[in-house]
């Protein structure tokens, strides 16, 4: 196996994850099997208990691991299917080291950062190597070079690369080349300082990825090459993309990144073919059709809080060759201004998942507006729950209907805590998580969209539809179109006599890719276009 380590410098949020994922795309296009992993220096065991404003969305894997959102980029840009082994935090590292110390694994030795902490980090690289059987492992190191909490990770990969030897491991450093408006020029000094800091640690990058908002000319590339001790052809420009993150692989291919990597690692590969990726970008940049949907959430100020959902919407647009104008609406605005004034003129309404009572009433009103005005509706996780609450209140006349998450004393708990969740006290990693089977009912919209009777979807929730109300719902026209195989858990609901009203307890966005859009999003975008323009795509 060949190893690529991606580090970042100067500032955070440079796009190391997208860069790593895009490199994965390029190497896969050359016929290589690629796997990726993320090392996060923070002390949380995983991001599962973090506020979305702190960390963005929590991305869930098949095995139930709650991971960094960059793993979503990895799975969307490549064919890799990842597991909990592919995301490692300082919290996990120190937890493992201390557990071993308590069990006497270290035989009385003094436990230290070197070699025990660094050894634990290297063990994870070996575990992924053994599990994946891939040709190339790309490891992204979170944080910024110089951060104190990231030092053990950098030391670990320095030692690892030394052991692997020349031609088997390389370092790619993502850095920032800012444009100073008053001077009218791009400045290389931050990049020089960042590389100097990395070299102090003992790592000399083989390739520099220079994030910038305009082109690097020949003189700038030569200057960066000279002062950072990197060949000029390995100074790679990565400009801000104009339309979509899916342009990044094409940009990096234009910069010959995959050729440089293959040469450094002595990889003999087939010729790259990204024609399918070019068509994906074409459908985003110049789609044949257009539609507009309302996205009703409560973290709308932060794009990363719903990263996978926004990407899945884009994928649904790609499938239909349809550009999607996503109007982000704060659920609390609906509570203040009313649904009609906020949601009029939309082709579709999407309510994503979430936790906490804030904005719930606004989401309930959005679901009612979609149901009563025949507007295509897609509800995800909490979005399904608010659709059920709304239907119970306004179609069944159960005025007090609610979820026990928000009103434990409701007389009609149409959404209630899973039995196995009632005695749980720890918050981290204790929800219903990961890939679960879902049985699809014949003759339903769900069956039409999926084209299958058994599917597997990823979950992240504690509360479920209360089966005590199931018959009332079905008698009133709400179809339970998807359940767990034992028929105990309601997974999908949909409305009869509605152009498109479907909601699911799981998170379909986690399985959507630009080249393999999720069927629920494909159907939703098509229905939203038909609603807005009066004709099918």
Short mmCIF file of C-alpha atoms in Angstrom, two decimals:
data_model
loop_
_atom_site.label_atom_id
_atom_site.label_comp_id
_atom_site.label_asym_id
_atom_site.label_seq_id
_atom_site.Cartn_x
_atom_site.Cartn_y
_atom_site.Cartn_z
CA UNK A 1 0.00 0.00 0.00
CA UNK A 2 1.01 3.59 -0.64
CA UNK A 3 0.36 6.30 1.93
CA UNK A 4 -0.56 9.96 1.42
CA UNK A 5 -0.76 12.31 4.41
CA UNK A 6 -2.65 15.59 4.00
CA UNK A 7 -1.88 18.39 6.45
CA UNK A 8 -3.06 21.99 6.58
CA UNK A 9 -1.52 25.30 7.52
CA UNK A 10 -2.09 29.03 8.09
CA UNK A 11 -5.83 28.89 8.87
CA UNK A 12 -8.59 26.34 9.35
CA UNK A 13 -11.41 25.62 6.88
CA UNK A 14 -9.06 25.58 3.89
CA UNK A 15 -10.74 22.50 2.45
CA UNK A 16 -8.28 19.71 3.32
CA UNK A 17 -11.15 17.23 3.34
CA UNK A 18 -12.34 18.23 -0.12
CA UNK A 19 -8.78 18.18 -1.39
CA UNK A 20 -8.21 14.68 -0.01
CA UNK A 21 -11.55 13.48 -1.41
CA UNK A 22 -10.83 15.03 -4.82
CA UNK A 23 -7.43 13.34 -4.93
CA UNK A 24 -9.28 10.10 -4.18
CA UNK A 25 -11.50 10.77 -7.20
CA UNK A 26 -8.46 11.32 -9.43
CA UNK A 27 -6.67 8.18 -8.28
CA UNK A 28 -9.83 6.06 -8.66
CA UNK A 29 -10.18 7.37 -12.22
CA UNK A 30 -6.77 5.78 -12.85
CA UNK A 31 -8.01 2.36 -11.72
CA UNK A 32 -6.64 2.43 -8.17
CA UNK A 33 -8.54 1.30 -5.09
CA UNK A 34 -8.51 4.19 -2.61
CA UNK A 35 -9.47 4.46 1.05
CA UNK A 36 -9.43 7.58 3.22
CA UNK A 37 -9.32 8.35 6.94
CA UNK A 38 -9.47 11.45 9.13
CA UNK A 39 -7.46 12.15 12.29
CA UNK A 40 -9.07 14.83 14.49
CA UNK A 41 -6.96 16.33 17.30
CA UNK A 42 -9.86 17.38 19.56
CA UNK A 43 -10.45 15.52 22.83
CA UNK A 44 -14.07 14.56 22.19
CA UNK A 45 -14.35 10.83 21.62
CA UNK A 46 -16.39 11.63 18.51
CA UNK A 47 -18.42 14.63 17.26
CA UNK A 48 -21.73 13.00 18.24
CA UNK A 49 -22.39 15.30 21.21
CA UNK A 50 -21.08 18.50 19.59
CA UNK A 51 -23.28 21.47 18.76
CA UNK A 52 -23.63 21.84 14.96
CA UNK A 53 -22.48 25.45 15.29
CA UNK A 54 -19.22 24.11 16.73
CA UNK A 55 -18.53 21.31 14.32
CA UNK A 56 -21.12 21.14 11.55
CA UNK A 57 -23.09 17.98 10.89
CA UNK A 58 -22.37 14.57 12.35
CA UNK A 59 -21.86 12.10 9.53
CA UNK A 60 -23.03 8.53 10.29
CA UNK A 61 -21.47 5.43 8.76
CA UNK A 62 -22.92 1.97 8.09
CA UNK A 63 -21.56 0.59 11.36
CA UNK A 64 -23.13 3.41 13.40
CA UNK A 65 -19.98 5.48 13.90
CA UNK A 66 -20.68 9.19 14.42
CA UNK A 67 -17.88 10.89 12.53
CA UNK A 68 -16.49 14.10 11.10
CA UNK A 69 -18.33 15.60 8.13
CA UNK A 70 -15.23 15.16 5.96
CA UNK A 71 -15.97 11.44 5.87
CA UNK A 72 -19.08 12.43 3.96
CA UNK A 73 -16.87 14.06 1.35
CA UNK A 74 -14.76 10.90 1.19
CA UNK A 75 -17.76 8.66 0.53
CA UNK A 76 -19.40 11.06 -1.92
CA UNK A 77 -16.27 11.59 -4.02
CA UNK A 78 -15.04 8.00 -4.06
CA UNK A 79 -16.34 4.44 -3.97
CA UNK A 80 -14.94 3.83 -0.47
CA UNK A 81 -17.35 2.56 2.20
CA UNK A 82 -15.92 3.62 5.52
CA UNK A 83 -16.16 2.35 9.09
CA UNK A 84 -15.39 3.63 12.58
CA UNK A 85 -11.75 2.78 11.93
CA UNK A 86 -11.60 5.63 9.41
CA UNK A 87 -12.06 8.44 11.96
CA UNK A 88 -9.73 8.81 14.92
CA UNK A 89 -9.79 11.55 17.58
CA UNK A 90 -7.39 12.45 20.37
CA UNK A 91 -10.19 11.42 22.73
CA UNK A 92 -10.18 7.89 21.31
CA UNK A 93 -6.39 7.73 21.33
CA UNK A 94 -6.00 8.73 24.98
CA UNK A 95 -8.99 6.59 26.00
CA UNK A 96 -7.35 3.54 24.39
CA UNK A 97 -3.93 4.31 25.88
CA UNK A 98 -5.31 4.76 29.39
CA UNK A 99 -7.45 1.61 29.12
CA UNK A 100 -4.31 -0.34 28.21
CA UNK A 101 -2.39 1.24 31.11
CA UNK A 102 -5.12 0.19 33.56
CA UNK A 103 -5.03 -3.36 32.20
CA UNK A 104 -1.25 -3.55 32.59
CA UNK A 105 -0.58 -3.87 28.87
CA UNK A 106 2.50 -1.66 29.11
CA UNK A 107 4.08 -3.93 31.79
CA UNK A 108 4.79 -1.16 34.26
CA UNK A 109 6.48 1.20 31.80
CA UNK A 110 6.05 4.96 32.07
CA UNK A 111 3.28 5.83 29.61
CA UNK A 112 4.33 8.73 27.37
CA UNK A 113 3.24 10.59 24.25
CA UNK A 114 6.18 8.98 22.46
CA UNK A 115 6.01 6.04 21.88
CA UNK A 116 2.63 5.10 23.34
CA UNK A 117 0.31 7.82 22.02
CA UNK A 118 2.07 8.00 18.66
CA UNK A 119 2.08 4.21 18.53
CA UNK A 120 -1.68 4.12 19.05
CA UNK A 121 -2.14 6.53 16.13
CA UNK A 122 0.09 4.41 13.91
CA UNK A 123 -1.86 1.29 14.91
CA UNK A 124 -4.97 2.84 13.40
CA UNK A 125 -3.16 3.35 10.09
CA UNK A 126 -2.17 -0.31 10.12
CA UNK A 127 -5.72 -1.39 10.99
CA UNK A 128 -7.17 0.49 8.02
CA UNK A 129 -4.40 -0.91 5.82
CA UNK A 130 -5.30 -4.45 6.83
CA UNK A 131 -9.06 -3.98 6.59
CA UNK A 132 -9.24 -2.11 3.29
CA UNK A 133 -6.76 -3.98 1.08
CA UNK A 134 -6.58 -0.77 -0.96
CA UNK A 135 -3.79 0.47 -3.21
CA UNK A 136 -3.62 3.92 -1.60
CA UNK A 137 -4.55 5.22 1.86
CA UNK A 138 -5.11 8.98 2.12
CA UNK A 139 -4.98 10.25 5.70
CA UNK A 140 -6.12 13.78 6.50
CA UNK A 141 -4.77 15.38 9.69
CA UNK A 142 -7.35 17.78 11.13
CA UNK A 143 -6.52 21.16 12.59
CA UNK A 144 -3.73 23.53 11.59
CA UNK A 145 0.01 22.93 11.71
CA UNK A 146 1.30 24.51 14.91
CA UNK A 147 -1.74 23.63 17.01
CA UNK A 148 -0.47 22.01 20.21
CA UNK A 149 -3.09 19.25 20.20
CA UNK A 150 -2.07 18.16 16.70
CA UNK A 151 1.59 17.55 17.48
CA UNK A 152 1.26 13.86 18.44
CA UNK A 153 -0.46 13.14 15.11
CA UNK A 154 2.25 14.90 13.11
CA UNK A 155 4.98 13.07 15.02
CA UNK A 156 3.16 9.77 14.45
CA UNK A 157 2.95 10.21 10.68
CA UNK A 158 6.56 11.47 10.52
CA UNK A 159 7.73 8.25 12.17
CA UNK A 160 5.35 6.15 10.06
CA UNK A 161 6.55 7.63 6.75
CA UNK A 162 10.17 7.09 7.81
CA UNK A 163 9.46 3.42 8.49
CA UNK A 164 7.60 2.98 5.19
CA UNK A 165 10.51 4.39 3.22
CA UNK A 166 11.00 6.40 0.05
CA UNK A 167 8.36 5.89 -2.70
CA UNK A 168 5.79 4.52 -0.23
CA UNK A 169 4.65 7.62 1.69
CA UNK A 170 4.33 11.30 0.77
CA UNK A 171 3.10 14.49 2.42
CA UNK A 172 0.71 17.00 0.87
CA UNK A 173 0.40 20.33 2.65
CA UNK A 174 -2.68 22.50 2.00
CA UNK A 175 -1.88 26.15 2.62
CA UNK A 176 -3.24 29.63 1.99
CA UNK A 177 -1.98 32.31 -0.39
CA UNK A 178 -4.00 35.44 0.48
CA UNK A 179 -4.60 38.38 -1.81
CA UNK A 180 -3.86 41.66 -0.05
CA UNK A 181 -6.13 44.20 -1.69
CA UNK A 182 -4.24 47.30 -0.55
CA UNK A 183 -0.99 45.89 -1.96
CA UNK A 184 -2.72 44.48 -5.02
CA UNK A 185 -0.87 41.17 -4.86
CA UNK A 186 -0.87 37.61 -3.55
CA UNK A 187 1.41 37.01 -0.57
CA UNK A 188 3.47 33.85 -0.10
CA UNK A 189 4.80 34.55 3.41
CA UNK A 190 1.99 32.67 5.26
CA UNK A 191 2.78 29.61 3.16
CA UNK A 192 6.50 29.95 3.84
CA UNK A 193 5.89 30.21 7.59
CA UNK A 194 3.50 27.26 7.62
CA UNK A 195 5.96 25.03 5.77
CA UNK A 196 8.75 26.18 8.09
CA UNK A 197 6.64 25.14 11.08
CA UNK A 198 6.03 21.75 9.49
CA UNK A 199 9.73 21.29 8.78
CA UNK A 200 10.54 22.09 12.43
CA UNK A 201 8.50 19.01 13.31
CA UNK A 202 10.53 16.96 10.84
CA UNK A 203 8.09 16.81 7.92
CA UNK A 204 9.01 18.24 4.52
CA UNK A 205 5.99 18.33 2.20
CA UNK A 206 6.34 16.76 -1.24
CA UNK A 207 3.44 18.75 -2.69
CA UNK A 208 1.93 22.11 -1.78
CA UNK A 209 -1.74 22.75 -2.49
CA UNK A 210 -2.12 26.54 -2.56
CA UNK A 211 -5.62 27.76 -1.76
CA UNK A 212 -6.23 31.15 -3.38
CA UNK A 213 -8.93 33.25 -4.98
CA UNK A 214 -6.98 33.97 -8.18
CA UNK A 215 -4.29 32.34 -10.32
CA UNK A 216 -0.72 31.91 -9.19
CA UNK A 217 1.66 33.19 -11.87
CA UNK A 218 4.97 31.57 -12.76
CA UNK A 219 7.00 33.93 -10.56
CA UNK A 220 4.88 33.18 -7.46
CA UNK A 221 5.15 29.44 -8.01
CA UNK A 222 8.92 29.72 -8.36
CA UNK A 223 9.14 31.80 -5.17
CA UNK A 224 7.07 29.29 -3.20
CA UNK A 225 9.16 26.47 -4.66
CA UNK A 226 12.43 28.15 -3.65
CA UNK A 227 11.51 29.08 -0.09
CA UNK A 228 9.54 25.91 0.70
CA UNK A 229 11.95 23.42 -0.87
CA UNK A 230 9.29 21.93 -3.15
CA UNK A 231 9.73 21.37 -6.92
CA UNK A 232 7.96 24.09 -8.88
CA UNK A 233 5.71 21.56 -10.65
CA UNK A 234 4.56 20.36 -7.20
CA UNK A 235 3.26 23.84 -6.30
CA UNK A 236 -0.39 23.20 -7.12
CA UNK A 237 -2.98 25.94 -7.47
CA UNK A 238 -6.41 25.33 -5.92
CA UNK A 239 -8.61 28.33 -6.55
CA UNK A 240 -12.04 28.98 -5.08
CA UNK A 241 -14.54 27.21 -7.34
CA UNK A 242 -17.25 29.24 -9.02
CA UNK A 243 -20.21 26.88 -9.02
CA UNK A 244 -19.75 23.66 -7.06
CA UNK A 245 -17.29 21.65 -4.98
CA UNK A 246 -17.55 18.98 -7.68
CA UNK A 247 -15.35 21.17 -9.87
CA UNK A 248 -12.37 20.58 -7.56
CA UNK A 249 -11.25 17.19 -9.00
CA UNK A 250 -11.25 18.66 -12.52
CA UNK A 251 -9.25 21.67 -11.31
CA UNK A 252 -6.65 19.49 -9.61
CA UNK A 253 -6.42 17.23 -12.64
CA UNK A 254 -5.70 20.31 -14.76
CA UNK A 255 -2.85 21.01 -12.33
CA UNK A 256 -1.58 17.42 -12.90
CA UNK A 257 -1.88 16.52 -9.20
CA UNK A 258 -2.63 12.86 -9.88
CA UNK A 259 0.35 12.59 -12.25
CA UNK A 260 2.69 14.07 -9.64
CA UNK A 261 1.38 11.75 -6.92
CA UNK A 262 1.70 8.67 -9.09
CA UNK A 263 5.25 9.61 -10.05
CA UNK A 264 6.30 10.24 -6.43
CA UNK A 265 4.82 6.91 -5.30
CA UNK A 266 5.98 4.99 -8.37
CA UNK A 267 2.40 3.97 -9.20
CA UNK A 268 1.84 2.46 -12.65
CA UNK A 269 -1.76 3.21 -13.62
CA UNK A 270 -4.14 3.46 -16.53
CA UNK A 271 -4.96 6.79 -18.17
CA UNK A 272 -7.36 8.91 -16.17
CA UNK A 273 -10.94 9.26 -17.42
CA UNK A 274 -13.15 11.87 -15.76
CA UNK A 275 -15.78 12.25 -18.49
CA UNK A 276 -18.56 11.21 -16.08
CA UNK A 277 -17.35 13.85 -13.63
CA UNK A 278 -17.36 16.50 -16.36
CA UNK A 279 -21.00 15.64 -17.08
CA UNK A 280 -21.85 15.99 -13.36
CA UNK A 281 -20.36 19.49 -13.36
CA UNK A 282 -22.13 20.35 -16.62
CA UNK A 283 -25.50 19.50 -15.08
CA UNK A 284 -24.71 21.77 -12.12
CA UNK A 285 -23.33 24.68 -14.16
CA UNK A 286 -25.76 24.55 -17.09
CA UNK A 287 -28.82 22.44 -16.20
CA UNK A 288 -31.71 22.03 -18.65
CA UNK A 289 -34.34 22.72 -15.97
CA UNK A 290 -34.76 24.83 -12.85
CA UNK A 291 -36.81 24.56 -9.68
CA UNK A 292 -37.00 26.13 -6.23
CA UNK A 293 -37.47 24.48 -2.85
CA UNK A 294 -37.80 25.65 0.75
CA UNK A 295 -35.36 24.21 3.26
CA UNK A 296 -36.92 24.63 6.71
CA UNK A 297 -34.34 24.17 9.47
CA UNK A 298 -32.95 25.82 12.58
CA UNK A 299 -29.19 25.94 11.86
CA UNK A 300 -29.54 27.60 8.46
CA UNK A 301 -26.86 30.22 9.18
CA UNK A 302 -24.25 27.46 9.03
CA UNK A 303 -23.97 25.58 5.72
CA UNK A 304 -22.03 22.71 7.29
CA UNK A 305 -24.79 21.92 9.80
CA UNK A 306 -26.79 20.26 7.00
CA UNK A 307 -23.90 19.53 4.64
CA UNK A 308 -25.02 16.08 3.47
CA UNK A 309 -28.62 17.20 2.92
CA UNK A 310 -27.58 20.13 0.74
CA UNK A 311 -25.30 17.84 -1.24
CA UNK A 312 -28.08 15.25 -1.65
CA UNK A 313 -30.37 18.00 -2.99
CA UNK A 314 -27.69 18.84 -5.54
CA UNK A 315 -27.45 15.16 -6.45
CA UNK A 316 -31.23 15.01 -6.94
CA UNK A 317 -30.85 17.97 -9.28
CA UNK A 318 -28.04 16.23 -11.19
CA UNK A 319 -30.25 13.16 -11.68
CA UNK A 320 -32.94 15.35 -13.23
CA UNK A 321 -30.58 17.74 -15.06
CA UNK A 322 -32.25 20.38 -12.92
CA UNK A 323 -30.73 23.32 -11.08
CA UNK A 324 -32.17 23.71 -7.58
CA UNK A 325 -32.57 27.09 -5.92
CA UNK A 326 -32.57 26.26 -2.21
CA UNK A 327 -34.32 28.93 -0.13
CA UNK A 328 -33.13 28.51 3.46
CA UNK A 329 -35.88 29.32 5.94
CA UNK A 330 -35.51 29.54 9.70
CA UNK A 331 -38.32 27.47 11.22
CA UNK A 332 -38.83 30.17 13.85
CA UNK A 333 -39.64 32.68 11.11
CA UNK A 334 -42.64 30.54 10.16
CA UNK A 335 -43.79 30.65 13.79
CA UNK A 336 -43.69 34.45 13.69
CA UNK A 337 -44.75 35.28 10.12
CA UNK A 338 -46.94 32.27 9.25
CA UNK A 339 -46.35 29.51 6.72
CA UNK A 340 -48.16 31.10 3.80
CA UNK A 341 -46.14 34.32 3.72
CA UNK A 342 -42.86 32.41 3.92
CA UNK A 343 -43.55 29.32 1.79
CA UNK A 344 -45.64 30.64 -1.10
CA UNK A 345 -44.13 30.10 -4.53
CA UNK A 346 -42.04 27.06 -3.61
CA UNK A 347 -41.91 23.95 -5.74
CA UNK A 348 -41.19 21.76 -2.73
CA UNK A 349 -40.61 21.85 1.01
CA UNK A 350 -37.91 19.87 2.82
CA UNK A 351 -37.67 19.51 6.59
CA UNK A 352 -34.36 17.94 7.74
CA UNK A 353 -33.41 16.20 10.96
CA UNK A 354 -32.43 17.84 14.22
CA UNK A 355 -32.75 17.83 17.98
CA UNK A 356 -34.31 20.17 20.53
CA UNK A 357 -37.62 22.02 20.74
CA UNK A 358 -36.55 25.29 19.12
CA UNK A 359 -38.28 25.76 15.77
CA UNK A 360 -40.38 22.59 15.99
CA UNK A 361 -43.72 24.39 15.74
CA UNK A 362 -42.50 26.16 12.61
CA UNK A 363 -41.57 22.82 11.05
CA UNK A 364 -44.98 21.43 11.96
CA UNK A 365 -46.64 24.38 10.20
CA UNK A 366 -44.44 23.83 7.16
CA UNK A 367 -45.58 20.19 6.98
CA UNK A 368 -49.21 21.29 7.25
CA UNK A 369 -48.79 23.87 4.50
CA UNK A 370 -47.25 21.23 2.22
CA UNK A 371 -50.02 18.72 2.97
CA UNK A 372 -52.94 21.09 2.56
CA UNK A 373 -51.59 22.95 -0.49
CA UNK A 374 -50.40 19.81 -2.32
CA UNK A 375 -46.78 20.95 -2.35
CA UNK A 376 -44.16 18.18 -2.66
CA UNK A 377 -42.75 17.42 0.79
CA UNK A 378 -39.73 15.46 1.95
CA UNK A 379 -39.19 14.92 5.68
CA UNK A 380 -35.98 13.48 7.10
CA UNK A 381 -35.81 11.97 10.61
CA UNK A 382 -37.29 14.81 12.72
CA UNK A 383 -38.94 15.90 9.47
CA UNK A 384 -40.93 12.65 9.53
CA UNK A 385 -41.80 13.13 13.16
CA UNK A 386 -43.17 16.66 12.67
CA UNK A 387 -45.19 15.42 9.69
CA UNK A 388 -46.74 12.78 11.95
CA UNK A 389 -47.43 15.31 14.72
CA UNK A 390 -49.06 17.69 12.24
CA UNK A 391 -51.25 14.95 10.76
CA UNK A 392 -52.35 13.80 14.20
CA UNK A 393 -53.30 17.31 15.25
CA UNK A 394 -55.02 18.55 12.10
CA UNK A 395 -56.24 15.44 10.27
CA UNK A 396 -57.07 13.22 13.26
CA UNK A 397 -58.14 16.00 15.61
CA UNK A 398 -55.70 15.04 18.36
CA UNK A 399 -54.94 18.64 19.29
CA UNK A 400 -52.44 17.82 22.01
CA UNK A 401 -50.43 15.43 19.80
CA UNK A 402 -46.68 15.80 20.16
CA UNK A 403 -43.38 14.02 20.68
CA UNK A 404 -42.36 13.15 24.22
CA UNK A 405 -38.99 14.69 23.35
CA UNK A 406 -40.64 18.12 23.38
CA UNK A 407 -43.66 17.54 25.63
CA UNK A 408 -43.27 14.56 28.00
CA UNK A 409 -46.79 15.17 29.36
CA UNK A 410 -48.66 15.14 26.04
CA UNK A 411 -51.88 13.13 26.11
CA UNK A 412 -51.19 11.90 22.55
CA UNK A 413 -47.52 10.86 22.25
CA UNK A 414 -47.55 9.99 18.55
CA UNK A 415 -43.74 10.10 18.71
CA UNK A 416 -42.14 8.49 21.74
CA UNK A 417 -38.81 7.25 23.06
CA UNK A 418 -37.61 3.86 21.89
CA UNK A 419 -37.97 1.26 24.68
CA UNK A 420 -34.26 0.44 24.61
CA UNK A 421 -33.45 4.16 25.05
CA UNK A 422 -35.35 4.66 28.30
CA UNK A 423 -32.60 3.53 30.67
CA UNK A 424 -29.71 5.13 28.78
CA UNK A 425 -27.88 7.93 30.60
CA UNK A 426 -24.81 8.46 28.40
CA UNK A 427 -25.42 10.65 25.36
CA UNK A 428 -22.49 9.75 23.12
CA UNK A 429 -22.95 6.87 20.69
CA UNK A 430 -26.15 5.58 22.30
CA UNK A 431 -28.84 6.41 19.74
CA UNK A 432 -30.23 4.03 17.13
CA UNK A 433 -27.31 4.36 14.76
CA UNK A 434 -26.06 3.06 11.46
CA UNK A 435 -27.37 0.91 8.63
CA UNK A 436 -30.71 -0.80 9.29
CA UNK A 437 -33.01 -2.77 6.93
CA UNK A 438 -36.31 -1.30 5.77
CA UNK A 439 -39.12 -3.35 4.22
CA UNK A 440 -40.99 -1.44 1.49
CA UNK A 441 -44.73 -1.91 0.99
CA UNK A 442 -45.83 -2.92 -2.49
CA UNK A 443 -47.68 -0.36 -4.61
CA UNK A 444 -46.45 2.68 -2.67
CA UNK A 445 -44.57 5.78 -3.72
CA UNK A 446 -41.60 4.47 -1.77
CA UNK A 447 -41.61 1.25 -3.82
CA UNK A 448 -41.84 3.27 -7.05
CA UNK A 449 -38.89 5.46 -6.06
CA UNK A 450 -36.63 2.71 -4.77
CA UNK A 451 -37.63 0.04 -7.27
CA UNK A 452 -37.08 -2.49 -4.49
CA UNK A 453 -38.87 -4.08 -1.53
CA UNK A 454 -35.91 -4.18 0.85
CA UNK A 455 -33.44 -1.34 1.33
CA UNK A 456 -30.82 -0.44 3.93
CA UNK A 457 -30.53 3.10 5.30
CA UNK A 458 -28.51 4.88 7.98
CA UNK A 459 -30.18 6.06 11.18
CA UNK A 460 -29.45 8.52 13.99
CA UNK A 461 -32.32 9.04 16.43
CA UNK A 462 -33.82 8.11 19.79
CA UNK A 463 -37.54 8.65 19.15
CA UNK A 464 -39.92 6.65 16.95
CA UNK A 465 -43.46 6.66 15.65
CA UNK A 466 -45.83 5.29 18.30
CA UNK A 467 -47.56 2.18 16.93
CA UNK A 468 -50.58 2.79 19.17
CA UNK A 469 -51.65 5.42 16.62
CA UNK A 470 -50.77 3.51 13.49
CA UNK A 471 -54.28 2.30 12.63
CA UNK A 472 -55.76 5.79 13.09
CA UNK A 473 -53.17 7.22 10.73
CA UNK A 474 -53.72 4.57 8.07
CA UNK A 475 -57.51 4.85 8.27
CA UNK A 476 -57.17 8.61 7.63
CA UNK A 477 -55.00 8.21 4.54
CA UNK A 478 -51.44 8.19 5.88
CA UNK A 479 -49.69 5.14 4.43
CA UNK A 480 -46.96 3.37 6.38
CA UNK A 481 -44.90 2.41 3.33
CA UNK A 482 -41.71 1.31 5.04
CA UNK A 483 -41.09 -0.60 8.28
CA UNK A 484 -38.41 -2.64 10.00
CA UNK A 485 -38.58 -6.27 8.77
CA UNK A 486 -40.43 -7.30 11.95
CA UNK A 487 -43.02 -4.56 11.25
CA UNK A 488 -42.40 -3.01 14.68
CA UNK A 489 -40.74 0.27 13.69
CA UNK A 490 -42.25 2.73 11.21
CA UNK A 491 -39.55 3.86 8.78
CA UNK A 492 -41.44 5.65 5.98
CA UNK A 493 -44.81 7.38 5.81
CA UNK A 494 -46.52 8.89 2.79
CA UNK A 495 -49.84 10.46 1.92
CA UNK A 496 -52.49 9.18 -0.43
CA UNK A 497 -54.00 11.70 -2.86
CA UNK A 498 -50.98 13.97 -2.79
CA UNK A 499 -48.51 14.59 -5.65
CA UNK A 500 -45.49 13.84 -3.45
CA UNK A 501 -45.55 13.65 0.34
CA UNK A 502 -43.05 11.26 1.85
CA UNK A 503 -41.06 11.26 5.06
CA UNK A 504 -38.55 8.81 6.52
CA UNK A 505 -37.14 8.13 9.97
CA UNK A 506 -33.65 7.53 8.59
CA UNK A 507 -31.13 9.84 6.89
CA UNK A 508 -31.07 9.08 3.14
CA UNK A 509 -28.65 11.95 2.55
CA UNK A 510 -25.79 9.85 3.97
CA UNK A 511 -25.99 7.41 1.05
CA UNK A 512 -26.34 9.92 -1.78
CA UNK A 513 -23.50 10.53 -4.25
CA UNK A 514 -23.22 12.85 -7.27
CA UNK A 515 -22.89 9.83 -9.58
CA UNK A 516 -25.48 7.79 -7.63
CA UNK A 517 -28.17 10.18 -6.29
CA UNK A 518 -30.53 8.88 -3.64
CA UNK A 519 -33.96 7.94 -5.08
CA UNK A 520 -35.93 9.95 -2.50
CA UNK A 521 -34.11 13.14 -3.48
CA UNK A 522 -34.41 12.32 -7.19
CA UNK A 523 -38.17 11.95 -6.87
CA UNK A 524 -38.52 15.03 -4.68
CA UNK A 525 -36.68 17.33 -7.10
CA UNK A 526 -38.66 15.98 -10.07
CA UNK A 527 -41.93 16.58 -8.19
CA UNK A 528 -40.84 20.08 -7.15
CA UNK A 529 -40.12 20.96 -10.79
CA UNK A 530 -43.51 19.63 -11.89
CA UNK A 531 -45.28 21.60 -9.17
CA UNK A 532 -43.54 24.84 -10.11
CA UNK A 533 -43.70 24.49 -13.90
CA UNK A 534 -46.68 22.21 -14.47
CA UNK A 535 -44.80 19.59 -16.47
CA UNK A 536 -42.70 16.52 -15.82
CA UNK A 537 -38.97 16.47 -16.40
#
